[in-house]
Structure formats: structure tokens, C-alpha cells
PDB file of C-alpha atoms and ligand atoms in Angstrom:
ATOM      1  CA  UNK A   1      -3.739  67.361 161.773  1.00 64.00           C
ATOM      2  CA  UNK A   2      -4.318  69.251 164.825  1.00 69.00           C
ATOM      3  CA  UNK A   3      -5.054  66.786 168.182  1.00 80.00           C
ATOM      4  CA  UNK A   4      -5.389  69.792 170.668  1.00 92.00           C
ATOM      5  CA  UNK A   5      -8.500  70.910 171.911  1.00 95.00           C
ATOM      6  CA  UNK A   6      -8.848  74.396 172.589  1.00 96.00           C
ATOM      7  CA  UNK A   7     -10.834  75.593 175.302  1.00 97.00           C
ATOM      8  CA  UNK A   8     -11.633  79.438 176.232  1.00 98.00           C
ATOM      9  CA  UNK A   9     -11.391  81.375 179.190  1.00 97.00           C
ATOM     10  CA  UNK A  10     -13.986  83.596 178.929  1.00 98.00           C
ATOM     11  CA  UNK A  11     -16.759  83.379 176.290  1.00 98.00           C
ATOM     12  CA  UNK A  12     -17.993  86.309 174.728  1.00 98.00           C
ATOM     13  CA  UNK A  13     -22.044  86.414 173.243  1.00 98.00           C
ATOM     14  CA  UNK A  14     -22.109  87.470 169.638  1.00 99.00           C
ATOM     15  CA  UNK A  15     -25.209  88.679 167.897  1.00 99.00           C
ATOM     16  CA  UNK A  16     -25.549  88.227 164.063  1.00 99.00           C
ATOM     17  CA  UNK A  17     -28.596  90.390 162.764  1.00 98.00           C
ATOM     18  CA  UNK A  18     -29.445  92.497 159.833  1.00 98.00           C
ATOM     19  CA  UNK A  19     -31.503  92.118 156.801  1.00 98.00           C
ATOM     20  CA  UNK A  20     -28.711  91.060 154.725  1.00 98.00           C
ATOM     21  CA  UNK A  21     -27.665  87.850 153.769  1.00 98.00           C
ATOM     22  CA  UNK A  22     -25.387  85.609 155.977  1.00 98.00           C
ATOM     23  CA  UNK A  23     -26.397  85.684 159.606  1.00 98.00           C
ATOM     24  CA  UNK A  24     -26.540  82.055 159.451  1.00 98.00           C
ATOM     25  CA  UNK A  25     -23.564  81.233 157.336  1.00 98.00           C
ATOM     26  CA  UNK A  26     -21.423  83.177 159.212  1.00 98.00           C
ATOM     27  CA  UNK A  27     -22.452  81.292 162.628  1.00 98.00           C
ATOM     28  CA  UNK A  28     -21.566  78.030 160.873  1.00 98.00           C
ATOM     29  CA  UNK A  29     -18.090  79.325 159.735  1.00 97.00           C
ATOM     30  CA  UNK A  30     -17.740  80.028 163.258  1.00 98.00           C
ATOM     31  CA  UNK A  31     -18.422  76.193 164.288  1.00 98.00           C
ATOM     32  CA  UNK A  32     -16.226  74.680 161.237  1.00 97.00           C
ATOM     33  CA  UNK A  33     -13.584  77.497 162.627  1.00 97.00           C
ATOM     34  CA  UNK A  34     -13.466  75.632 166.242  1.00 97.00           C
ATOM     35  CA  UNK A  35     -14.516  72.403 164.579  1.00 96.00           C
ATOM     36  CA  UNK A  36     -10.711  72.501 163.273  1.00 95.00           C
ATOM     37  CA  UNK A  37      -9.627  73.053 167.191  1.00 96.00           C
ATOM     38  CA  UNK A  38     -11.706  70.213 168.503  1.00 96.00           C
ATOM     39  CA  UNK A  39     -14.103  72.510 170.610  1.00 98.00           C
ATOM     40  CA  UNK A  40     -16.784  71.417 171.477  1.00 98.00           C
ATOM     41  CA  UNK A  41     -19.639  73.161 169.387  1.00 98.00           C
ATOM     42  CA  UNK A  42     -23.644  72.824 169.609  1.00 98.00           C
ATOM     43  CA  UNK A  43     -25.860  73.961 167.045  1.00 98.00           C
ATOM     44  CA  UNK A  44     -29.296  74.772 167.771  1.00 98.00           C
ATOM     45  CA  UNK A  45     -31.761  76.269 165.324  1.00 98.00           C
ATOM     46  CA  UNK A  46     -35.152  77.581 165.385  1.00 98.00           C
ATOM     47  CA  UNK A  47     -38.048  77.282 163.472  1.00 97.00           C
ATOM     48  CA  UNK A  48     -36.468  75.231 160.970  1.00 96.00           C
ATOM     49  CA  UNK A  49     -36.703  71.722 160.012  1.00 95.00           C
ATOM     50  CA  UNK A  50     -34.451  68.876 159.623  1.00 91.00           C
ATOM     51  CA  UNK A  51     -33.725  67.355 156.726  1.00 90.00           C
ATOM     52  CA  UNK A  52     -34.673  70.418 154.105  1.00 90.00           C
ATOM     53  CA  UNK A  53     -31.400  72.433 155.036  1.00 94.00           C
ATOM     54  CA  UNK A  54     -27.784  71.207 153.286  1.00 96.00           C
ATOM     55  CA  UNK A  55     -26.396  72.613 156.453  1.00 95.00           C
ATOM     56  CA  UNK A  56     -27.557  69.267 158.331  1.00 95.00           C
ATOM     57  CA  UNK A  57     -24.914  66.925 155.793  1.00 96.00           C
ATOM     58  CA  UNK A  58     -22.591  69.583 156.213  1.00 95.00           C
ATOM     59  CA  UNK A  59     -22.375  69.844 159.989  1.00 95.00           C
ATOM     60  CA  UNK A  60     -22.431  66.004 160.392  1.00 95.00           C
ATOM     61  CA  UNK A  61     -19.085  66.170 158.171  1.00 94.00           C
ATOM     62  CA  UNK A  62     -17.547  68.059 160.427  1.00 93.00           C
ATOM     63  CA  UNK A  63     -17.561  65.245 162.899  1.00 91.00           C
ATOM     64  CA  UNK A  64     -18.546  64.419 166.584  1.00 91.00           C
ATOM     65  CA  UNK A  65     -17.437  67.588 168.192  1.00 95.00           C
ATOM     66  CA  UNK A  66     -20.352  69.098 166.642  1.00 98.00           C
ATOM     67  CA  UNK A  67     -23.860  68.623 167.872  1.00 98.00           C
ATOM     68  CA  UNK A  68     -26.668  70.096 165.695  1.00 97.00           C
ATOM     69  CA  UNK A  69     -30.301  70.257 166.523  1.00 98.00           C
ATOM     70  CA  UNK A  70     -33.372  71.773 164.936  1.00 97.00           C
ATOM     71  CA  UNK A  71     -37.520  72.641 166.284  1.00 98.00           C
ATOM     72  CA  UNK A  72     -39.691  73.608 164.179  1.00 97.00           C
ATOM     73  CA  UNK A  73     -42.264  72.825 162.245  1.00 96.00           C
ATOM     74  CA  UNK A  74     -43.022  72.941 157.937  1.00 95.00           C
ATOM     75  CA  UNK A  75     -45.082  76.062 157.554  1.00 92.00           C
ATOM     76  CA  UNK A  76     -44.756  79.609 158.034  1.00 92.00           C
ATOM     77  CA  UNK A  77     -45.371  80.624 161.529  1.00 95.00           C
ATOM     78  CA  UNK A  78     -47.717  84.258 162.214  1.00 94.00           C
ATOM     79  CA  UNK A  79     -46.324  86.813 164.302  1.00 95.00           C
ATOM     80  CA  UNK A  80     -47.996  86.256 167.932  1.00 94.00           C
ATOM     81  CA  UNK A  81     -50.198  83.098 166.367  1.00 95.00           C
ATOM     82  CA  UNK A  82     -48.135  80.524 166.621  1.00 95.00           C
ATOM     83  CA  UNK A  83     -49.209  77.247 166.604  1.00 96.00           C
ATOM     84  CA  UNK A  84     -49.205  74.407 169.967  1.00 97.00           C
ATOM     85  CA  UNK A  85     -46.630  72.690 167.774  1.00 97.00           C
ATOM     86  CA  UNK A  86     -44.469  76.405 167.246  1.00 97.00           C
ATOM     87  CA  UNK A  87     -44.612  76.870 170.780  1.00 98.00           C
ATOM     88  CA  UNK A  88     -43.763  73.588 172.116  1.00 98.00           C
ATOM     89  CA  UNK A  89     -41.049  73.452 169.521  1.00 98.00           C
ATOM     90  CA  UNK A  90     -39.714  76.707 170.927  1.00 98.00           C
ATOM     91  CA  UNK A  91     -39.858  75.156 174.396  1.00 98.00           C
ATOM     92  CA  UNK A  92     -37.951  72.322 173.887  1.00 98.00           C
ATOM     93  CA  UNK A  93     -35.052  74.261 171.701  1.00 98.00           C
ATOM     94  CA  UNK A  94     -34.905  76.591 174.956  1.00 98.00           C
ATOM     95  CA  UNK A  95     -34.297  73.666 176.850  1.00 98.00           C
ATOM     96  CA  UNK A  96     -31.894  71.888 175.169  1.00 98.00           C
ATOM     97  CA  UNK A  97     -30.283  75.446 174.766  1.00 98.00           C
ATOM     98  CA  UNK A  98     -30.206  75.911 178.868  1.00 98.00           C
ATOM     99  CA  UNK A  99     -28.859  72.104 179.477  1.00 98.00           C
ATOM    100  CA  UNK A 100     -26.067  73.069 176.914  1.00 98.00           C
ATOM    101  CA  UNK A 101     -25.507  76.314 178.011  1.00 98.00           C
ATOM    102  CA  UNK A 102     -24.724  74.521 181.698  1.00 98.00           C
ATOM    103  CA  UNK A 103     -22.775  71.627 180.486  1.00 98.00           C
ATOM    104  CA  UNK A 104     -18.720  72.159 180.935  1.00 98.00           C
ATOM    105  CA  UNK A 105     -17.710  70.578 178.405  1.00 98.00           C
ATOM    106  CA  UNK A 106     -19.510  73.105 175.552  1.00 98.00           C
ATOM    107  CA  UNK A 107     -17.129  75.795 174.089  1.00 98.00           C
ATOM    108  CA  UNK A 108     -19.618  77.100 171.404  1.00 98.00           C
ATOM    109  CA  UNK A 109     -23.002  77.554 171.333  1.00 99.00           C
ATOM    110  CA  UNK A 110     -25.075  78.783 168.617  1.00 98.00           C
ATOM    111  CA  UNK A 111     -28.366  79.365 168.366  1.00 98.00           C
ATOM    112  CA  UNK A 112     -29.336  79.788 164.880  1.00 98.00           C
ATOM    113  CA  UNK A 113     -32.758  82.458 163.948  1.00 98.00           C
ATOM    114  CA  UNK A 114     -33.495  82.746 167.790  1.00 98.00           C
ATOM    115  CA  UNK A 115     -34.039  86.544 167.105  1.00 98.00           C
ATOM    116  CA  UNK A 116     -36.480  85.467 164.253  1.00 98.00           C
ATOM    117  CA  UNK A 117     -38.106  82.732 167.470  1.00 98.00           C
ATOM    118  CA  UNK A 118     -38.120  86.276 169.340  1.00 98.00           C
ATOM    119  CA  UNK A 119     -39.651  88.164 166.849  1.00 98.00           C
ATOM    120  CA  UNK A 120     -42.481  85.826 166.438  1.00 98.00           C
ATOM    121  CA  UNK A 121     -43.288  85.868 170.028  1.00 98.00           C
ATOM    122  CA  UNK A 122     -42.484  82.077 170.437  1.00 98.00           C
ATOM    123  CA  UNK A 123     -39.970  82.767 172.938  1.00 98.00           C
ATOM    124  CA  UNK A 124     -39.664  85.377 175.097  1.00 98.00           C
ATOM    125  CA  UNK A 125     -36.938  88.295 175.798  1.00 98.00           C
ATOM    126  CA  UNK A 126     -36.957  87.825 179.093  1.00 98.00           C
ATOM    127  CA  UNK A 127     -36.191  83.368 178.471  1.00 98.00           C
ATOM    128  CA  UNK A 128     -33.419  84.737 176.084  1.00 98.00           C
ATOM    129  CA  UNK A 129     -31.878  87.261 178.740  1.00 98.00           C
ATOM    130  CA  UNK A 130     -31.570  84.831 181.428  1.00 98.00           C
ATOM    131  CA  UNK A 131     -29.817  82.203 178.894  1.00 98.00           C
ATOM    132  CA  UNK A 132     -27.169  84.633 177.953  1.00 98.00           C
ATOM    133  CA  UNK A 133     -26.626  85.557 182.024  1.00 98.00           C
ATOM    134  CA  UNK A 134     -26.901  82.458 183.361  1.00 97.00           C
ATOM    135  CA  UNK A 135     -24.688  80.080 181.008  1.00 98.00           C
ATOM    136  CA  UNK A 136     -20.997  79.365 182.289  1.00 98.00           C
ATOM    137  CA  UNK A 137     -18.478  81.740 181.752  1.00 98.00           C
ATOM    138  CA  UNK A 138     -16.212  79.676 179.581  1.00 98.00           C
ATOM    139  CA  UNK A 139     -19.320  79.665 176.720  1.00 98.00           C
ATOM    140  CA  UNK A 140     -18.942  81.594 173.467  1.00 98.00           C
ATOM    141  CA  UNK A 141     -22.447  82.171 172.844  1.00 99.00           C
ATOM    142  CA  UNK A 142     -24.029  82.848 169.031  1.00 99.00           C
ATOM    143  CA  UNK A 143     -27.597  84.257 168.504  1.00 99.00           C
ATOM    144  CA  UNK A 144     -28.473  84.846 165.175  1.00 98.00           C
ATOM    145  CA  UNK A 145     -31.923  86.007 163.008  1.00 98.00           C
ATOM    146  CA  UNK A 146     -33.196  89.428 161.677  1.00 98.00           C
ATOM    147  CA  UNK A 147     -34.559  91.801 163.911  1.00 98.00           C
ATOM    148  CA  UNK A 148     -32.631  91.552 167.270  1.00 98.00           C
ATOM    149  CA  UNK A 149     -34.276  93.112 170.115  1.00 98.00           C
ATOM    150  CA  UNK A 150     -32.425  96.265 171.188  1.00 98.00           C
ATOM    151  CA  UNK A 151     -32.367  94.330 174.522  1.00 98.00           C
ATOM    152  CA  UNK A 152     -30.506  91.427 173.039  1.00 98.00           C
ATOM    153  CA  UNK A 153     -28.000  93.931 171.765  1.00 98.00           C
ATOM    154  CA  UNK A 154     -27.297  95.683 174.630  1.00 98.00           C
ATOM    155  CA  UNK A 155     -26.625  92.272 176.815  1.00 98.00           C
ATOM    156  CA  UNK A 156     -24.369  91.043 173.970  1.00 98.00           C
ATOM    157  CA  UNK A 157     -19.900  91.689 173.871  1.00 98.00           C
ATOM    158  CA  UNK A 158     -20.419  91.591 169.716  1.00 98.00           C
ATOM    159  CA  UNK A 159     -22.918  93.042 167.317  1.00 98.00           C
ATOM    160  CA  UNK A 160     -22.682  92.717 163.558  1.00 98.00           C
ATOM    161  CA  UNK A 161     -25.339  93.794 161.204  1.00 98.00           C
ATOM    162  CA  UNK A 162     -25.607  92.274 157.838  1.00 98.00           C
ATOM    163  CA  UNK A 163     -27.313  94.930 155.734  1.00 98.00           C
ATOM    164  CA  UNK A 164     -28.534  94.466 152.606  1.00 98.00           C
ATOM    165  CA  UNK A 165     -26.879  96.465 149.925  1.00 98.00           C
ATOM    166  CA  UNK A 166     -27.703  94.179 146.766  1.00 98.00           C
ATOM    167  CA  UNK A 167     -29.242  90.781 146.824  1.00 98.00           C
ATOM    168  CA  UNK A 168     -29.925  88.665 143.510  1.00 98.00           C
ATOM    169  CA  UNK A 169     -33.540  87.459 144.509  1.00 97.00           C
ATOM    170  CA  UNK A 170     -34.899  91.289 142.740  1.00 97.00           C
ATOM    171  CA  UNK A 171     -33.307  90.222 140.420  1.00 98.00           C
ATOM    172  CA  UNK A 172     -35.451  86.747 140.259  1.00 98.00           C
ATOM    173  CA  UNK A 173     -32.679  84.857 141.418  1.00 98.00           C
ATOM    174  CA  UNK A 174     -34.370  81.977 143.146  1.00 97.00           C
ATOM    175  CA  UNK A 175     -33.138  79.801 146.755  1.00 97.00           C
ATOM    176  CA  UNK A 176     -30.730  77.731 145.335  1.00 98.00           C
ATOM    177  CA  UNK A 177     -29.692  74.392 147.017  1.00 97.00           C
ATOM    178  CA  UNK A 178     -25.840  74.830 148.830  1.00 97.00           C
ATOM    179  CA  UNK A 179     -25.762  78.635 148.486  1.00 98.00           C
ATOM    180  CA  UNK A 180     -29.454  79.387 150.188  1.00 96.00           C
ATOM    181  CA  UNK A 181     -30.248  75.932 151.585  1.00 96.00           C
TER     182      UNK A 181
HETATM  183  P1  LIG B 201     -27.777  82.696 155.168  1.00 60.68           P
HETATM  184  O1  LIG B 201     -28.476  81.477 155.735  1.00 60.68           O
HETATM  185  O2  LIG B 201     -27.644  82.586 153.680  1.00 60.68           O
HETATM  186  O3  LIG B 201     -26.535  83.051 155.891  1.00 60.68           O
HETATM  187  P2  LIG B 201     -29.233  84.651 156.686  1.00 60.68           P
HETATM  188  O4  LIG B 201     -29.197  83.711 157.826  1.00 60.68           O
HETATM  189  O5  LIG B 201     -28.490  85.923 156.820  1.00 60.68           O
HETATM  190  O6  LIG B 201     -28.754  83.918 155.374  1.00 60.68           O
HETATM  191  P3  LIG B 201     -32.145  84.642 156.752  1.00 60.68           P
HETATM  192  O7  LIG B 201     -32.887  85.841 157.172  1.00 60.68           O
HETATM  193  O8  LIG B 201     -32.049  83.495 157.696  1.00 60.68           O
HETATM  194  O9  LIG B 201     -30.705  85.068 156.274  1.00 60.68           O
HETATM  195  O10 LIG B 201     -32.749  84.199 155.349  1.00 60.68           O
HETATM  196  C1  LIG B 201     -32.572  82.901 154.775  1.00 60.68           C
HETATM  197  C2  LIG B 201     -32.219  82.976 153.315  1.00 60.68           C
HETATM  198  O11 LIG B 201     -33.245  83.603 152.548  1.00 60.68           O
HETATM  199  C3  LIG B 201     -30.951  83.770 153.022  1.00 60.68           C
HETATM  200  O12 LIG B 201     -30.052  82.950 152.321  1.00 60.68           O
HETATM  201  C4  LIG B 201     -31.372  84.979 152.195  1.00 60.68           C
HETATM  202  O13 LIG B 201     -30.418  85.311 151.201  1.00 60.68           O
HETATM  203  C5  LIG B 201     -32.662  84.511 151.600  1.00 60.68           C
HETATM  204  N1  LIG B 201     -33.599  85.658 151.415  1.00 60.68           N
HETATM  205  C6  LIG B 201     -33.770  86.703 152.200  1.00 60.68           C
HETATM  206  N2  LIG B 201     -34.726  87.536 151.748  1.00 60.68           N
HETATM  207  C7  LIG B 201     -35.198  86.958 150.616  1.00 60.68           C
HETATM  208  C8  LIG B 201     -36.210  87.287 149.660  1.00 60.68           C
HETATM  209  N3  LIG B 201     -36.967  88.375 149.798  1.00 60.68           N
HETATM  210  N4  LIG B 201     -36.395  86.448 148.626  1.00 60.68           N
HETATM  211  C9  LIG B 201     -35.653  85.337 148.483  1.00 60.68           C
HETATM  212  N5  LIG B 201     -34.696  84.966 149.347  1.00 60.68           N
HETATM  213  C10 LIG B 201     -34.462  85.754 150.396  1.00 60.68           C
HETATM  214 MG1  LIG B 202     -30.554  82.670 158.893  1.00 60.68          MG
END
């Protein structure tokens, strides 16, 4: 069993968007990855809700190094309407992403469907630019959710586009509990 904790020089921002499935999968693979090299790793996703993902048993297997977090509310949120409770949500996950994003002791920060956040107009570009400047340099930074802002692209050391080439669901395949959720 590895003891040693790794801890990068430089962290590098990643951006996981695309219409195809496994933007958000892939971000966790990338925590239980450092997860095995005792980095420390904070999760923090948007618009979703805790306690309705599988991901939330799953990350608290993986032990103390990995902090996970979630705002949002039930419901589905309309572009440029959301609600007070969407947008104070969004507020407080930018927070706790900006206290994280400053604290030495994070290696890996992920911030699960803040595109999507974007997209909806609960956070802004400009919040999201200044996270990904200002957080220390030893930081490996994750932002993940369709629809990433050519901005967000352009400020970012990695860009990977899941594209959807076949998916089951037209086929009828419903969300299925562990594979979806
Ligand atoms: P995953 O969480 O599986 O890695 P993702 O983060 O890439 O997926 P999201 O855009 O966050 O994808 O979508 C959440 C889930 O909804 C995905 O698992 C995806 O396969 C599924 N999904 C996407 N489009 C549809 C659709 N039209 N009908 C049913 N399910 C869909
Ligand atoms: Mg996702």
C-alpha cells in the first residue's frame, strides 16, 4: 500500500466538455487516480444534489483525502431564470471553490458541471476566469459540463471533448443507477 503523498509542481487546468457521455466520470477517475497517491483532492459539483448521485458513496470510499461537496437544488433550472435558491447555491459553490483553490494543502480540484452553472447564467465567465488565474500554482484544476465557453477553453493547458457518436438512451435505454447515477 502506497504511504507517499504526491504533491505537484505545477498544476495544469483541464476542461472536460462535449455532448458525449463521461465528462463527469472521467473527472472522478481523475480523483480515485490521486486518491491512490494520497493527494489531496476536492470535489465540488454544481447544480446537483446530494444524496441522489451513487458518486457521493463512492467518493466517501475513497477515504479522507477526498472532500466532496454539492449546491444545488431538485428541479431543473431555466437558462437566465434561475431561482434565489440556484443563485445562492452557485454563490456558495464559488466560494468554497475560491477558499480551496487558496488552501496549500489541495492538489486537485474539480469542479464538476461548472460549464453547465456557466451556461445557465448562474455564475459568471468572468467569476470562473479569475478562479482559474488566481488559484496557487501547485493546483491541478478540473472544470467539467457541456458547452464550455470558448473563453474557458482558451484559459485552460487541456481540452477534451466527449462527442457523442452513439448513446443507448435513442435507443430507450433509460438512467440506470451506478452507470448514469
Ligand atoms: P457521466 O456523468 O456519465 O460521465 P457526463 O458528465 O459526460 O456523463 P452530463 O452532460 O453530465 O454527462 O449528463 C449526465 C448523464 O445523462 C450522462 O450519464 C449521460 O449519458 C446522460 N444523458 C445525456 N443525454 C441524455 C439524454 N438525452 N437522455 C438520457 N440520458 C442522457
Ligand atoms: Mg456530468
Amino acid at each position: 500500500m502506497e504511504q507517499k503523498r504526491t504533491r505537484l509542481k505545477q498544476g495544469q487546468v483541464q476542461v472536460y466538455t462535449g455532448n458525449g457521455k463521461g465528462k463527469t466520470t472521467a473527472s472522478f477517475g481523475l480523483a480515485l487516480r490521486a486518491a491512490g497517491c494520497n493527494m489531496h483532492v476536492v470535489i465540488i459539483q454544481f447544480m446537483k444534489v446530494s444524496g441522489h448521485y451513487a458518486e457521493d458513496e463512492g467518493i466517501r470510499r475513497l477515504g479522507e483525502t477526498v472532500e466532496h461537496y454539492t449546491f444545488g437544488n431538485p428541479g431543473w433550472v431555466k437558462k437566465g431564470q434561475g431561482t434565489e435558491a440556484d443563485y445562492a447555491q452557485a454563490k456558495a459553490g464559488m466560494e468554497k471553490a475560491r477558499e480551496v483553490l487558496q488552501d496549500p494543502d489541495v492538489d486537485l480540484v474539480i469542479l464538476d458541471e461548472i460549464n453547465n452553472a456557466l451556461w445557465f447564467e448562474l455564475v459568471t465567465e468572468e467569476e470562473v476566469l479569475a478562479l482559474i488565474k488566481d488559484r496557487l500554482p501547485n493546483i491541478e484544476l478540473v472544470l467539467t459540463g457541456r458547452n464550455a465557453p470558448e473563453a474557458i477553453m482558451e484559459a485552460a493547458d487541456l481540452v477534451t471533448e466527449m462527442r457523442e457518436i452513439k448513446h443507448y438512451y435513442t435507443k430507450g435505454v433509460p438512467v440506470r443507477r451506478g452507470i448514469e447515477f
